[in-house]
mmCIF file of C-alpha atoms and ligand atoms in Angstrom:
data_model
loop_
_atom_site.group_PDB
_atom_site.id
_atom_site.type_symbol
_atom_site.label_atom_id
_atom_site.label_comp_id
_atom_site.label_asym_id
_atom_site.label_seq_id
_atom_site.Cartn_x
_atom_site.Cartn_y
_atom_site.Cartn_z
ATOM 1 C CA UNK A 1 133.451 38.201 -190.037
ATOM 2 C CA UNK A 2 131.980 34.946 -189.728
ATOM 3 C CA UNK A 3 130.325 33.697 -185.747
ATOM 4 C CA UNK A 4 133.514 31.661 -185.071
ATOM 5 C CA UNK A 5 135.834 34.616 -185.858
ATOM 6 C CA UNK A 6 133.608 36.920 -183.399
ATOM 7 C CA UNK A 7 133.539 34.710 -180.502
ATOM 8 C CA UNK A 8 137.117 33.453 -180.778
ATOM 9 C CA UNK A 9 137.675 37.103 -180.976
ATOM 10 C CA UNK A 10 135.474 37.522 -178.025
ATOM 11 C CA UNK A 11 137.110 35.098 -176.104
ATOM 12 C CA UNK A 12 140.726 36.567 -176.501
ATOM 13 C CA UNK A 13 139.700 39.668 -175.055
ATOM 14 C CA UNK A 14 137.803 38.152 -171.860
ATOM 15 C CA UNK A 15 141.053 36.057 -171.680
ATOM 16 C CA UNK A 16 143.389 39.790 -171.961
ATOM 17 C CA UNK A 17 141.262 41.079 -169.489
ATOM 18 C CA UNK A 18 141.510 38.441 -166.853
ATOM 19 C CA UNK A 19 145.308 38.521 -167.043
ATOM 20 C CA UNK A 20 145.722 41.851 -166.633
ATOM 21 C CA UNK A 21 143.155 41.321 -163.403
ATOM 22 C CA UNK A 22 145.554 39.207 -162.103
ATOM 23 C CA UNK A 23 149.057 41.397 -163.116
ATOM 24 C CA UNK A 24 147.584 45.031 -161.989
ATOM 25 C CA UNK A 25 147.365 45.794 -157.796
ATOM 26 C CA UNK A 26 143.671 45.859 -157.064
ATOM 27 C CA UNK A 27 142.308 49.220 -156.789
ATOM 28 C CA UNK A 28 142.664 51.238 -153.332
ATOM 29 C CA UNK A 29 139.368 52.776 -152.799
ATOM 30 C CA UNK A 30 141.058 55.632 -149.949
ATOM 31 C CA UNK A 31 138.279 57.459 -148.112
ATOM 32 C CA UNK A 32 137.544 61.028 -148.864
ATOM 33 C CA UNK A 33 138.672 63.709 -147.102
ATOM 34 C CA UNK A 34 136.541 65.219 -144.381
ATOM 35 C CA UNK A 35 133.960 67.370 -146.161
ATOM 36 C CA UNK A 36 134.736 70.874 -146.718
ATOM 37 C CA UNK A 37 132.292 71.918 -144.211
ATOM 38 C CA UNK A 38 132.865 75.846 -145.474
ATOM 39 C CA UNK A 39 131.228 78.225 -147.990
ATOM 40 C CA UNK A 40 132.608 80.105 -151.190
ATOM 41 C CA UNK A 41 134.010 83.567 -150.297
ATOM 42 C CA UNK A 42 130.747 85.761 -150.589
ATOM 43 C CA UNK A 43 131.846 88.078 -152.753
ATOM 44 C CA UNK A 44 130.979 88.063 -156.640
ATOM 45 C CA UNK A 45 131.753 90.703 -159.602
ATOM 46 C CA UNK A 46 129.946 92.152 -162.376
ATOM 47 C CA UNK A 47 130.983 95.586 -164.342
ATOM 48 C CA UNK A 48 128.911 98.335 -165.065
ATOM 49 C CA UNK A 49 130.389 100.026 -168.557
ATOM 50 C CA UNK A 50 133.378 101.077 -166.572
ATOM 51 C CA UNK A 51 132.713 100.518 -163.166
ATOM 52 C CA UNK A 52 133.421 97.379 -161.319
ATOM 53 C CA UNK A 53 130.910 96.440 -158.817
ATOM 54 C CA UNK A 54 131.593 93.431 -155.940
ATOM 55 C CA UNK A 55 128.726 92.178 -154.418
ATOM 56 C CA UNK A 56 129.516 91.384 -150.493
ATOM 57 C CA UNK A 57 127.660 88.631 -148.677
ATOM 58 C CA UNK A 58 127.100 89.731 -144.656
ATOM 59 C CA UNK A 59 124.960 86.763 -144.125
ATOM 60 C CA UNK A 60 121.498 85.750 -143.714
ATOM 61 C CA UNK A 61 118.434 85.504 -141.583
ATOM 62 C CA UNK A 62 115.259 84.078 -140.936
ATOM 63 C CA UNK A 63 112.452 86.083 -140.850
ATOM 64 C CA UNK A 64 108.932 84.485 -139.948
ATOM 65 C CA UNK A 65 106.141 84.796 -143.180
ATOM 66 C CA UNK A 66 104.492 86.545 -140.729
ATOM 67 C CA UNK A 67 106.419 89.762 -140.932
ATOM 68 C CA UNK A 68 104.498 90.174 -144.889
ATOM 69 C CA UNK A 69 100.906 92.037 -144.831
ATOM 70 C CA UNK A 70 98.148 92.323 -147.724
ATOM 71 C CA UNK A 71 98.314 88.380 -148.301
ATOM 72 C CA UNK A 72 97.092 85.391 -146.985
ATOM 73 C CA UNK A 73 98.829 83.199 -145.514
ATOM 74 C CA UNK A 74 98.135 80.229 -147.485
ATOM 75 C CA UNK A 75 98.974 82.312 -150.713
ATOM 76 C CA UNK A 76 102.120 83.101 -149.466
ATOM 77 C CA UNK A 77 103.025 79.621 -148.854
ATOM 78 C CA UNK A 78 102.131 79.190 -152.195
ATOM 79 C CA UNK A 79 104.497 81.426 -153.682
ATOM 80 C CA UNK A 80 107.130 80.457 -151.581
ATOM 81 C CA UNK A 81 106.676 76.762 -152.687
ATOM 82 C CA UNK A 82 106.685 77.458 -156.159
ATOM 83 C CA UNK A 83 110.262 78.541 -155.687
ATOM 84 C CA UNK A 84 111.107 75.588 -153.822
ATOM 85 C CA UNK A 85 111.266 77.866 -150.799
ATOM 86 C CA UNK A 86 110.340 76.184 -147.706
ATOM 87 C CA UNK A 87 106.659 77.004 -147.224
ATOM 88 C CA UNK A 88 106.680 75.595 -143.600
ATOM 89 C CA UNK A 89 109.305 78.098 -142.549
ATOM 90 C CA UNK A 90 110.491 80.947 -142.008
ATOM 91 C CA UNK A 91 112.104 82.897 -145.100
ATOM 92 C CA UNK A 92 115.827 82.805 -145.807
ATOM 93 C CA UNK A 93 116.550 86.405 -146.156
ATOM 94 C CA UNK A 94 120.037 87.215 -147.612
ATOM 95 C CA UNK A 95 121.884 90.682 -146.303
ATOM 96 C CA UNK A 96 123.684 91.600 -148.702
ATOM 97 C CA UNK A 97 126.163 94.956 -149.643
ATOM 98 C CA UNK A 98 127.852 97.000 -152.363
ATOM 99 C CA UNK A 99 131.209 97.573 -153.150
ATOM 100 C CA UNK A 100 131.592 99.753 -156.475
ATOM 101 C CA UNK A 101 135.135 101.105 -157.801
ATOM 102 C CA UNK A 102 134.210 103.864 -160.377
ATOM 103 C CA UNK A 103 138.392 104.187 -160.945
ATOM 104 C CA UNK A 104 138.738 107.013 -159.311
ATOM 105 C CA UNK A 105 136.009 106.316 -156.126
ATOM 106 C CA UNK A 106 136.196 103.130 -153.997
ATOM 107 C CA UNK A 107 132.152 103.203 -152.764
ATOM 108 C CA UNK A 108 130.555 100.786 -150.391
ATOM 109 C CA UNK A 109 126.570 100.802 -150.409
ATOM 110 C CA UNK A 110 125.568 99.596 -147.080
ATOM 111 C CA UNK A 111 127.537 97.890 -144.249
ATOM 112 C CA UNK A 112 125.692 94.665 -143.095
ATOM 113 C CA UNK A 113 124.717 93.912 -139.658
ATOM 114 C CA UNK A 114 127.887 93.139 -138.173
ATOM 115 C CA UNK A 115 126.984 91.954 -134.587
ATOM 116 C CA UNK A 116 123.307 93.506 -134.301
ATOM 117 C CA UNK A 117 121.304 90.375 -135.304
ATOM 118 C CA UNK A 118 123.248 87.424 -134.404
ATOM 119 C CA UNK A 119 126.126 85.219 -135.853
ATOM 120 C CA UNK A 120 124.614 84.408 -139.070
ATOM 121 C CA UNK A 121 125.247 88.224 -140.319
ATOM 122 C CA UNK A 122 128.592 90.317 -139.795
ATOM 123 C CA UNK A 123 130.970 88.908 -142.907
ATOM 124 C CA UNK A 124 131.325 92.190 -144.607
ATOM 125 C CA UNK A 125 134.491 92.966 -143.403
ATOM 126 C CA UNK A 126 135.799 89.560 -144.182
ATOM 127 C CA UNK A 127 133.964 89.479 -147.665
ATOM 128 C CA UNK A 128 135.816 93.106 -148.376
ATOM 129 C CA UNK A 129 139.124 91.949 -147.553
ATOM 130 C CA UNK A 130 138.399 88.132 -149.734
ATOM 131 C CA UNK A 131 137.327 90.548 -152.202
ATOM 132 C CA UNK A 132 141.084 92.051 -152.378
ATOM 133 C CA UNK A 133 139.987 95.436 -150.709
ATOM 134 C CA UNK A 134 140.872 96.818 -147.350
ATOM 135 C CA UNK A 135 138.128 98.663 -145.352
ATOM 136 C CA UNK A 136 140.230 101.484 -145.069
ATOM 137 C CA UNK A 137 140.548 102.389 -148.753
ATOM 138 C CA UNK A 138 136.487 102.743 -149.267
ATOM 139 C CA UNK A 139 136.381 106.658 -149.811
ATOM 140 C CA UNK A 140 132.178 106.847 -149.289
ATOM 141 C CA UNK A 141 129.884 105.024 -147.585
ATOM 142 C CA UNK A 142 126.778 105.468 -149.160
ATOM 143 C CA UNK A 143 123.390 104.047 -146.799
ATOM 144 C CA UNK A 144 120.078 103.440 -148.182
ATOM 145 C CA UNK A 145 118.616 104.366 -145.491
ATOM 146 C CA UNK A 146 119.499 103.861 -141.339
ATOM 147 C CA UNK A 147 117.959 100.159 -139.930
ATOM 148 C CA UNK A 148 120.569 98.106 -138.362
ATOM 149 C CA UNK A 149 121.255 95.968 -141.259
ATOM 150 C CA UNK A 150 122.311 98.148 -143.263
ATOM 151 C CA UNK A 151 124.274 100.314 -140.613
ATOM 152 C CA UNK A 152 125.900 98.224 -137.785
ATOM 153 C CA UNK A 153 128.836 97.578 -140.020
ATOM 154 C CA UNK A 154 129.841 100.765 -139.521
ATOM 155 C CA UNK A 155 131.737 100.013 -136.364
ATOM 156 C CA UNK A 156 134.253 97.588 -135.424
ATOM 157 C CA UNK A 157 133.664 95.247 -132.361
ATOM 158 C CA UNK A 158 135.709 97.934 -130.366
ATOM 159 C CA UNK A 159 132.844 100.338 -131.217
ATOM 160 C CA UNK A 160 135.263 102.937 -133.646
ATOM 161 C CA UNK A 161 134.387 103.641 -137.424
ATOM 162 C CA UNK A 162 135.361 100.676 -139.316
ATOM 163 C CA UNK A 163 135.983 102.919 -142.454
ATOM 164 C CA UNK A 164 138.656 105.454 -140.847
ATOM 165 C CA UNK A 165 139.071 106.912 -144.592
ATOM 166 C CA UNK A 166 135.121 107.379 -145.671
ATOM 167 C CA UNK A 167 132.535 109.691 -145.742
ATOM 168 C CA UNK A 168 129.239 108.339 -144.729
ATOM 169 C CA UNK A 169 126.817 109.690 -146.889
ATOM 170 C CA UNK A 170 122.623 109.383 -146.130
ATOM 171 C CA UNK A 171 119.577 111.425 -147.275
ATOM 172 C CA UNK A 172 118.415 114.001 -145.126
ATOM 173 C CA UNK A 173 114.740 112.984 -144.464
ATOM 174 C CA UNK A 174 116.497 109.607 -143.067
ATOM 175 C CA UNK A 175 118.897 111.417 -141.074
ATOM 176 C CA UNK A 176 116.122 113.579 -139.733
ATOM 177 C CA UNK A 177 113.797 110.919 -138.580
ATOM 178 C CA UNK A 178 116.275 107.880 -137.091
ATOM 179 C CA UNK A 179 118.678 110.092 -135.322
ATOM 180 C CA UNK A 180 116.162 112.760 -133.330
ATOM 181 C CA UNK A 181 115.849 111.590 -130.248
ATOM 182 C CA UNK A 182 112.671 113.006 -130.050
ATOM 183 C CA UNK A 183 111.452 111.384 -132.843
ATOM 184 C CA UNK A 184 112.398 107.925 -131.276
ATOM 185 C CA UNK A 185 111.284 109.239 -127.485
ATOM 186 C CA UNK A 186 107.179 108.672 -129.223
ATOM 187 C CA UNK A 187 108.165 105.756 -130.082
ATOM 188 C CA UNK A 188 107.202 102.464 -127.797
ATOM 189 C CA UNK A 189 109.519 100.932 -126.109
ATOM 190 C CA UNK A 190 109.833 97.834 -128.666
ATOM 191 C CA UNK A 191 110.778 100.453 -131.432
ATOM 192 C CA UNK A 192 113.579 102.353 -129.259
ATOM 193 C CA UNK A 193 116.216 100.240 -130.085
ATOM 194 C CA UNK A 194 116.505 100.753 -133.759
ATOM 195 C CA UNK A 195 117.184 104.353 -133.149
ATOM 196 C CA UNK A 196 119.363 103.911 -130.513
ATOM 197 C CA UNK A 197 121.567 101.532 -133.285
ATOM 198 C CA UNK A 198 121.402 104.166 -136.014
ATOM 199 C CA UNK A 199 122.879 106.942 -133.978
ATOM 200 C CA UNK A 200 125.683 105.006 -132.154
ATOM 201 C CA UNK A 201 126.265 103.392 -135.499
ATOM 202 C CA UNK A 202 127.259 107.271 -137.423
ATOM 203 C CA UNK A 203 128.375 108.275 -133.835
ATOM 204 C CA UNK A 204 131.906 108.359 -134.786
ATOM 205 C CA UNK A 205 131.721 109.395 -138.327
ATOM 206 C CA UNK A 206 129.775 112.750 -136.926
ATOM 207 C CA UNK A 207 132.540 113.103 -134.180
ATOM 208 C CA UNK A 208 135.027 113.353 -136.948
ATOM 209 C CA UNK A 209 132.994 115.053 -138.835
ATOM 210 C CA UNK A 210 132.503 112.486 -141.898
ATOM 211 C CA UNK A 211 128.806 112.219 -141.712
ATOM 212 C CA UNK A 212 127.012 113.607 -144.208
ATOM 213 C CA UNK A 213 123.159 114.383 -145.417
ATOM 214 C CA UNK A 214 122.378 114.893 -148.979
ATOM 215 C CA UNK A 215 119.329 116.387 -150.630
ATOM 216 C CA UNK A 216 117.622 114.871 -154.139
ATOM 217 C CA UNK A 217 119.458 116.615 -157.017
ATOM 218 C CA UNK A 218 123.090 116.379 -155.410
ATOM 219 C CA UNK A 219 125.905 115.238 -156.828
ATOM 220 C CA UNK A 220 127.754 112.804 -154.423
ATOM 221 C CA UNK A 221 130.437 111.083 -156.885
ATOM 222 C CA UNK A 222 130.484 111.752 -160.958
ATOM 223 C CA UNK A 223 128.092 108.529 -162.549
ATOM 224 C CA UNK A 224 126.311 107.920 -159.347
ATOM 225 C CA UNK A 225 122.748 109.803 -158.786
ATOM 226 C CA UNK A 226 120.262 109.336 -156.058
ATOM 227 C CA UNK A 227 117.056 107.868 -156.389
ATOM 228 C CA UNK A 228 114.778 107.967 -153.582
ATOM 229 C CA UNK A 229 112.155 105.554 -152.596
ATOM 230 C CA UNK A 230 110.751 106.372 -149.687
ATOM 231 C CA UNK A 231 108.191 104.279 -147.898
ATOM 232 C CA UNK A 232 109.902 101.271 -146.260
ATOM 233 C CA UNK A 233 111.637 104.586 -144.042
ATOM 234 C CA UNK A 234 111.026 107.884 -144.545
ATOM 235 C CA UNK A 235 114.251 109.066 -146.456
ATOM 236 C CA UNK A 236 115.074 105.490 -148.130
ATOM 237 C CA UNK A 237 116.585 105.567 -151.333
ATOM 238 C CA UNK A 238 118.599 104.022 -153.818
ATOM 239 C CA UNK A 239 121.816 104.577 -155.918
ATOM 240 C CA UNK A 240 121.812 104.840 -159.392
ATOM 241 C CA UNK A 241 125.678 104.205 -160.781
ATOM 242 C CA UNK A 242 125.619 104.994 -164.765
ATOM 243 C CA UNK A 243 128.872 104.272 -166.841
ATOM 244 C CA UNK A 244 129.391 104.359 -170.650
ATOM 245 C CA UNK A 245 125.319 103.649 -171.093
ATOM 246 C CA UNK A 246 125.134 100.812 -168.456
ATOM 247 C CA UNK A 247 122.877 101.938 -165.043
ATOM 248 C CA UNK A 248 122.903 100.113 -162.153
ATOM 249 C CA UNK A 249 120.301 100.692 -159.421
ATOM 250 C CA UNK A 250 121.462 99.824 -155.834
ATOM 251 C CA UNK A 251 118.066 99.601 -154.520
ATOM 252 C CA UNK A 252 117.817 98.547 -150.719
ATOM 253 C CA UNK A 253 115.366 97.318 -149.457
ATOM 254 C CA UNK A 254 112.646 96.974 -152.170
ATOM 255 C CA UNK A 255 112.123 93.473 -151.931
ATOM 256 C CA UNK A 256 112.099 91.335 -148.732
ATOM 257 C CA UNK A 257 111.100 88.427 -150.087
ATOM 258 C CA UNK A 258 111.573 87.881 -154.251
ATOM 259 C CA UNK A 259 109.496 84.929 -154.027
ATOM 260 C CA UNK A 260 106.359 86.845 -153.176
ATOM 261 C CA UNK A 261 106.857 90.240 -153.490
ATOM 262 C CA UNK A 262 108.239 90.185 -157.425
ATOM 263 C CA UNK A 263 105.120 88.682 -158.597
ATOM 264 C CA UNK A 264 103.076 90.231 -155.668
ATOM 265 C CA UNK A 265 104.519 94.090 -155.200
ATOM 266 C CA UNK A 266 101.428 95.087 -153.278
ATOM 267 C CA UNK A 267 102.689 92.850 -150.297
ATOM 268 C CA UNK A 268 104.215 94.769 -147.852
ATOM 269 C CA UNK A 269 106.850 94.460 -145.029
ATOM 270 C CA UNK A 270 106.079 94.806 -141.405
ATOM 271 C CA UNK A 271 108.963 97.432 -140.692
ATOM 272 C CA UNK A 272 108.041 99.556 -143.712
ATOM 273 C CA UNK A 273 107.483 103.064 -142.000
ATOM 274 C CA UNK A 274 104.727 103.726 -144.189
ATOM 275 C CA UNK A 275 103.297 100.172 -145.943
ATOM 276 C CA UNK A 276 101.159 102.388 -148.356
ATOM 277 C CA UNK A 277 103.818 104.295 -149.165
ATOM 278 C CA UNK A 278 106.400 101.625 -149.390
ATOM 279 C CA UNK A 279 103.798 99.736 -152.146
ATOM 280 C CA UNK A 280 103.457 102.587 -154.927
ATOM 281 C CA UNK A 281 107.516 103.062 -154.536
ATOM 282 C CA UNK A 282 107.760 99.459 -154.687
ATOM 283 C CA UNK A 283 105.621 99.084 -157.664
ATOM 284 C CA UNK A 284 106.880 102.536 -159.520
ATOM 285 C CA UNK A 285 110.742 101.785 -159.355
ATOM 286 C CA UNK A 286 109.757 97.643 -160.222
ATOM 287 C CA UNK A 287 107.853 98.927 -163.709
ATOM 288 C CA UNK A 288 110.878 101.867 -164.421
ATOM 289 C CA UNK A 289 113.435 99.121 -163.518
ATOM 290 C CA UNK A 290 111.662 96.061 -165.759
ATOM 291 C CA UNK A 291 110.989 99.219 -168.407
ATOM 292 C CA UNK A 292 114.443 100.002 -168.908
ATOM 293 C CA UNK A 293 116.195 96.986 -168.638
ATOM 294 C CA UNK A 294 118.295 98.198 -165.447
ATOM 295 C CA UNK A 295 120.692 96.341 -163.446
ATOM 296 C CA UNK A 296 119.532 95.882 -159.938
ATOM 297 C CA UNK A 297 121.408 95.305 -157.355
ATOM 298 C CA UNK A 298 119.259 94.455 -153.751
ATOM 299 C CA UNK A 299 120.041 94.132 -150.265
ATOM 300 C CA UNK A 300 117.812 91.073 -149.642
ATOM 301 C CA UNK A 301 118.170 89.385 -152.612
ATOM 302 C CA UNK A 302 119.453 86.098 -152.869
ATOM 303 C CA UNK A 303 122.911 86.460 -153.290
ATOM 304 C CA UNK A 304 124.998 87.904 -155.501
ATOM 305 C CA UNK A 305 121.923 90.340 -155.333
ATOM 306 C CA UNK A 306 122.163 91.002 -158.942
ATOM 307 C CA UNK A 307 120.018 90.443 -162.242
ATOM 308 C CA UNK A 308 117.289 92.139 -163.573
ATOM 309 C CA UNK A 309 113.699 92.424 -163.220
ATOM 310 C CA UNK A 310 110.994 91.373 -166.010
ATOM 311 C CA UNK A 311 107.326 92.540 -166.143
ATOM 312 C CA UNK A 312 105.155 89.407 -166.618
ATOM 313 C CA UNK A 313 101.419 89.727 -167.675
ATOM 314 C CA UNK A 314 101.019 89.989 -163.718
ATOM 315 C CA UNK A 315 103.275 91.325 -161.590
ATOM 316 C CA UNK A 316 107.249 91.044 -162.070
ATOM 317 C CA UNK A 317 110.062 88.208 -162.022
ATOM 318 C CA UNK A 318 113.253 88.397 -160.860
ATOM 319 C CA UNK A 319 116.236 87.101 -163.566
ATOM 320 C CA UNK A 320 119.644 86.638 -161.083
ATOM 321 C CA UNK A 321 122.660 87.346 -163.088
ATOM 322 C CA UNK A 322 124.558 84.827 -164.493
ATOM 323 C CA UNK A 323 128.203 83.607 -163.219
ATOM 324 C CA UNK A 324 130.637 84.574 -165.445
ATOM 325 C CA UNK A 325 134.229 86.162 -165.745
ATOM 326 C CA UNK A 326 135.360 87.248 -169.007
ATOM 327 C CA UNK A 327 133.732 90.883 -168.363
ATOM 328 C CA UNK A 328 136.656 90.961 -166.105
ATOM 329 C CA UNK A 329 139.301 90.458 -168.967
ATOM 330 C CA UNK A 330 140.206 86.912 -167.760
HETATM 331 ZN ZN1 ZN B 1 117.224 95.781 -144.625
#
C-alpha cells in the first residue's frame, strides 16, 4: 500500500463516519437511578466437609482504641493504619453470628445484640430469614459465653424467646458467674447492667425449661465439641464443628480488634474478666488454630468472620476467606 492508497483510504472512513453522525439519533445520556443506598444481605456460606455453615451479620459498632490495654497508644494507631483502618477513630467492630446445619441439627452460635447497643446491631433475625431459614427451625442455641452481644438476640422486641423451638445451650462456669445475683450485687453500679441483660435474656428459655449448662467433655450435637477459653469471661468458650476431616472453630470473642490483636495477642480488651487470663487463651488457641490449619469463625471479625489464621515470624495474621460458590454445588 502506497501513501496515496492509505490516506484516500483514510479519508473514506472519516467520510463513513461523519455520515453515519448525521443518520444515527444522538446519544441520550439518561441519568442514573438514585443510588442504591442499601447493603448486601449479611449473610455468607462456606461448608465444613458436610456441614453448611452461614455466617449472619447483626451489625457493627464503634468502640474507642481506648477500650485495648498493654499498648501504646501511638502503636496502636500504627497498626490500625497499616490496615487502612482509621487511626483517628474509633474501631469498626463487626458483631457477627453462626448459623451451622450439620443435616440433621439446625445450630445458631450466638444471637447478636438485637436492641441492647443501638440501631447499628439487631439484623440477625433479618439475616436468618435472607439466609432462607426461619428462627423457629434453629434446634440449639449454642452461646460463647453471656455479654449482651452475644445474648440479646435471644428475645424478640415483645421480650419472648425468639427461638420458640431451641435449646439454649452455655457452659456452666458462665452460667454460674453472669446469672447469680449475688455475683453481680459486688459488682459497681456501672457493671450491673450486663448481668441484669444476661438473665432477662435466658429468662424465658429457663421458664420453659430450654436452658441448659454443659460441662467440658459433653457431647451437645454429634461433630460439634467444646473448647473453652476462658479469660475474656469466666466460662467463655468456643465450638469446635468437625465433619469428614474439616474443623471449624467458632471462637467468640478472641479477637476485638484483628488489626492489632493478630499481630499483637498480648493486647488485651477492657471487658475481659480476667486480661491475664484472656492473653495466654488468646495466644494458646491463636498458635493451635495457625498450627493446624483450622477454620475460624469470630464474632468480631470483619465480616463474613471467616478465614484462617497464619503464624508470622511475630505474632499472627488473619487470611479472610475467599468469596466463592461452587462448594455449594452451583
Ligand atoms: Zn462480644
Amino acid at each position: 500500500m502506497n501513501l496515496s492508497t492509505f490516506r484516500f483510504g483514510a479519508l473514506c472512513r472519516m467520510l463513513v463516519a461523519v455520515a453515519l453522525c448525521m443518520t444515527l439519533p444522538p446519544v441520550v445520556h439518561a441519568e442514573p437511578p438514585a443510588q442504591a443506598k442499601v447493603q448486601a444481605p449479611g449473610f455468607y456460606r462456606v461448608s465444613v466437609g458436610d456441614f453448611e455453615v452461614t455466617a449472619l451479620y447483626d451489625g457493627e459498632v464503634p468502640l474507642p482504641q481506648t477500650t485495648l490495654y498493654g499498648l501504646r497508644a501511638k502503636d496502636i494507631q500504627s497498626l490500625m493504619a497499616s490496615l487502612f483502618q482509621n487511626a483517628a477513630g474509633d474501631m469498626q467492630t463487626a458483631v457477627n453470628a453462626f448459623l451451622i446445619h450439620t443435616g440433621d441439627h439446625l445450630a445458631l452460635v450466638d444471637t447478636g445484640a438485637a436492641e441492647c447497643y443501638g440501631p447499628t446491631l439487631g439484623r440477625i433475625q433479618d439475616n436468618i430469614e435472607a439466609a432462607g431459614y426461619k428462627a423457629e427451625e434453629i434446634d440449639t442455641v449454642l452461646l460463647t459465653h453471656l455479654h449482651a452481644d452475644h445474648t440479646c438476640g435471644l428475645l424478640n422486641q415483645s421480650g419472648t424467646a425468639a427461638f420458640v423451638n431451641a435449646t439454649v445451650r452455655v457452659s456452666e462456669e458462665d452460667a454460674a458467674y453472669w446469672l447469680d445475683e449475688a455475683i453481680a450485687a459486688q459488682q459497681p453500679e456501672a457493671s450491673r447492667f450486663v448481668f441484669r441483660l444476661a438473665r432477662a435474656a435466658v429468662a424465658p428459655y429457663i421458664a420453659a425449661g430450654k436452658f441448659k449448662t454443659w460441662r467440658a467433655g459433653d457431647t451437645l450435637l454429634p461433630g460439634l465439641t467444646t473448647a473453652p477459653s476462658p479469660g475474656h469471661t469466666p466460662g467463655h468458650s468456643g465450638y469446635l464443628f468437625s465433619s469428614k476431616g474439616e474443623n471449624l472453630l467458632v471462637w467468640g470473642d478472641l479477637i476485638h480488634n484483628h488489626a492489632v490483636q493478630f499481630p499483637r495477642p498480648e493486647v488485651s480488651f477492657e471487658f475481659d474478666s480476667d486480661r491475664p487470663q484472656a492473653v495466654a487463651t488468646r495466644k494458646k488457641v491463636l498458635a493451635d488454630a495457625a498450627k493446624n490449619r483450622l477454620i475460624v469463625a469470630g464474632a468480631h471479625l470483619p465480616f463474613p468472620g471467616i478465614g484462617h489464621v497464619r503464624a508470622e515470624k511475630k505474632g499472627y495474621r488473619w487470611i479472610p476467606v475467599e468469596f466463592g460458590q461452587s462448594f455449594l454445588g452451583q
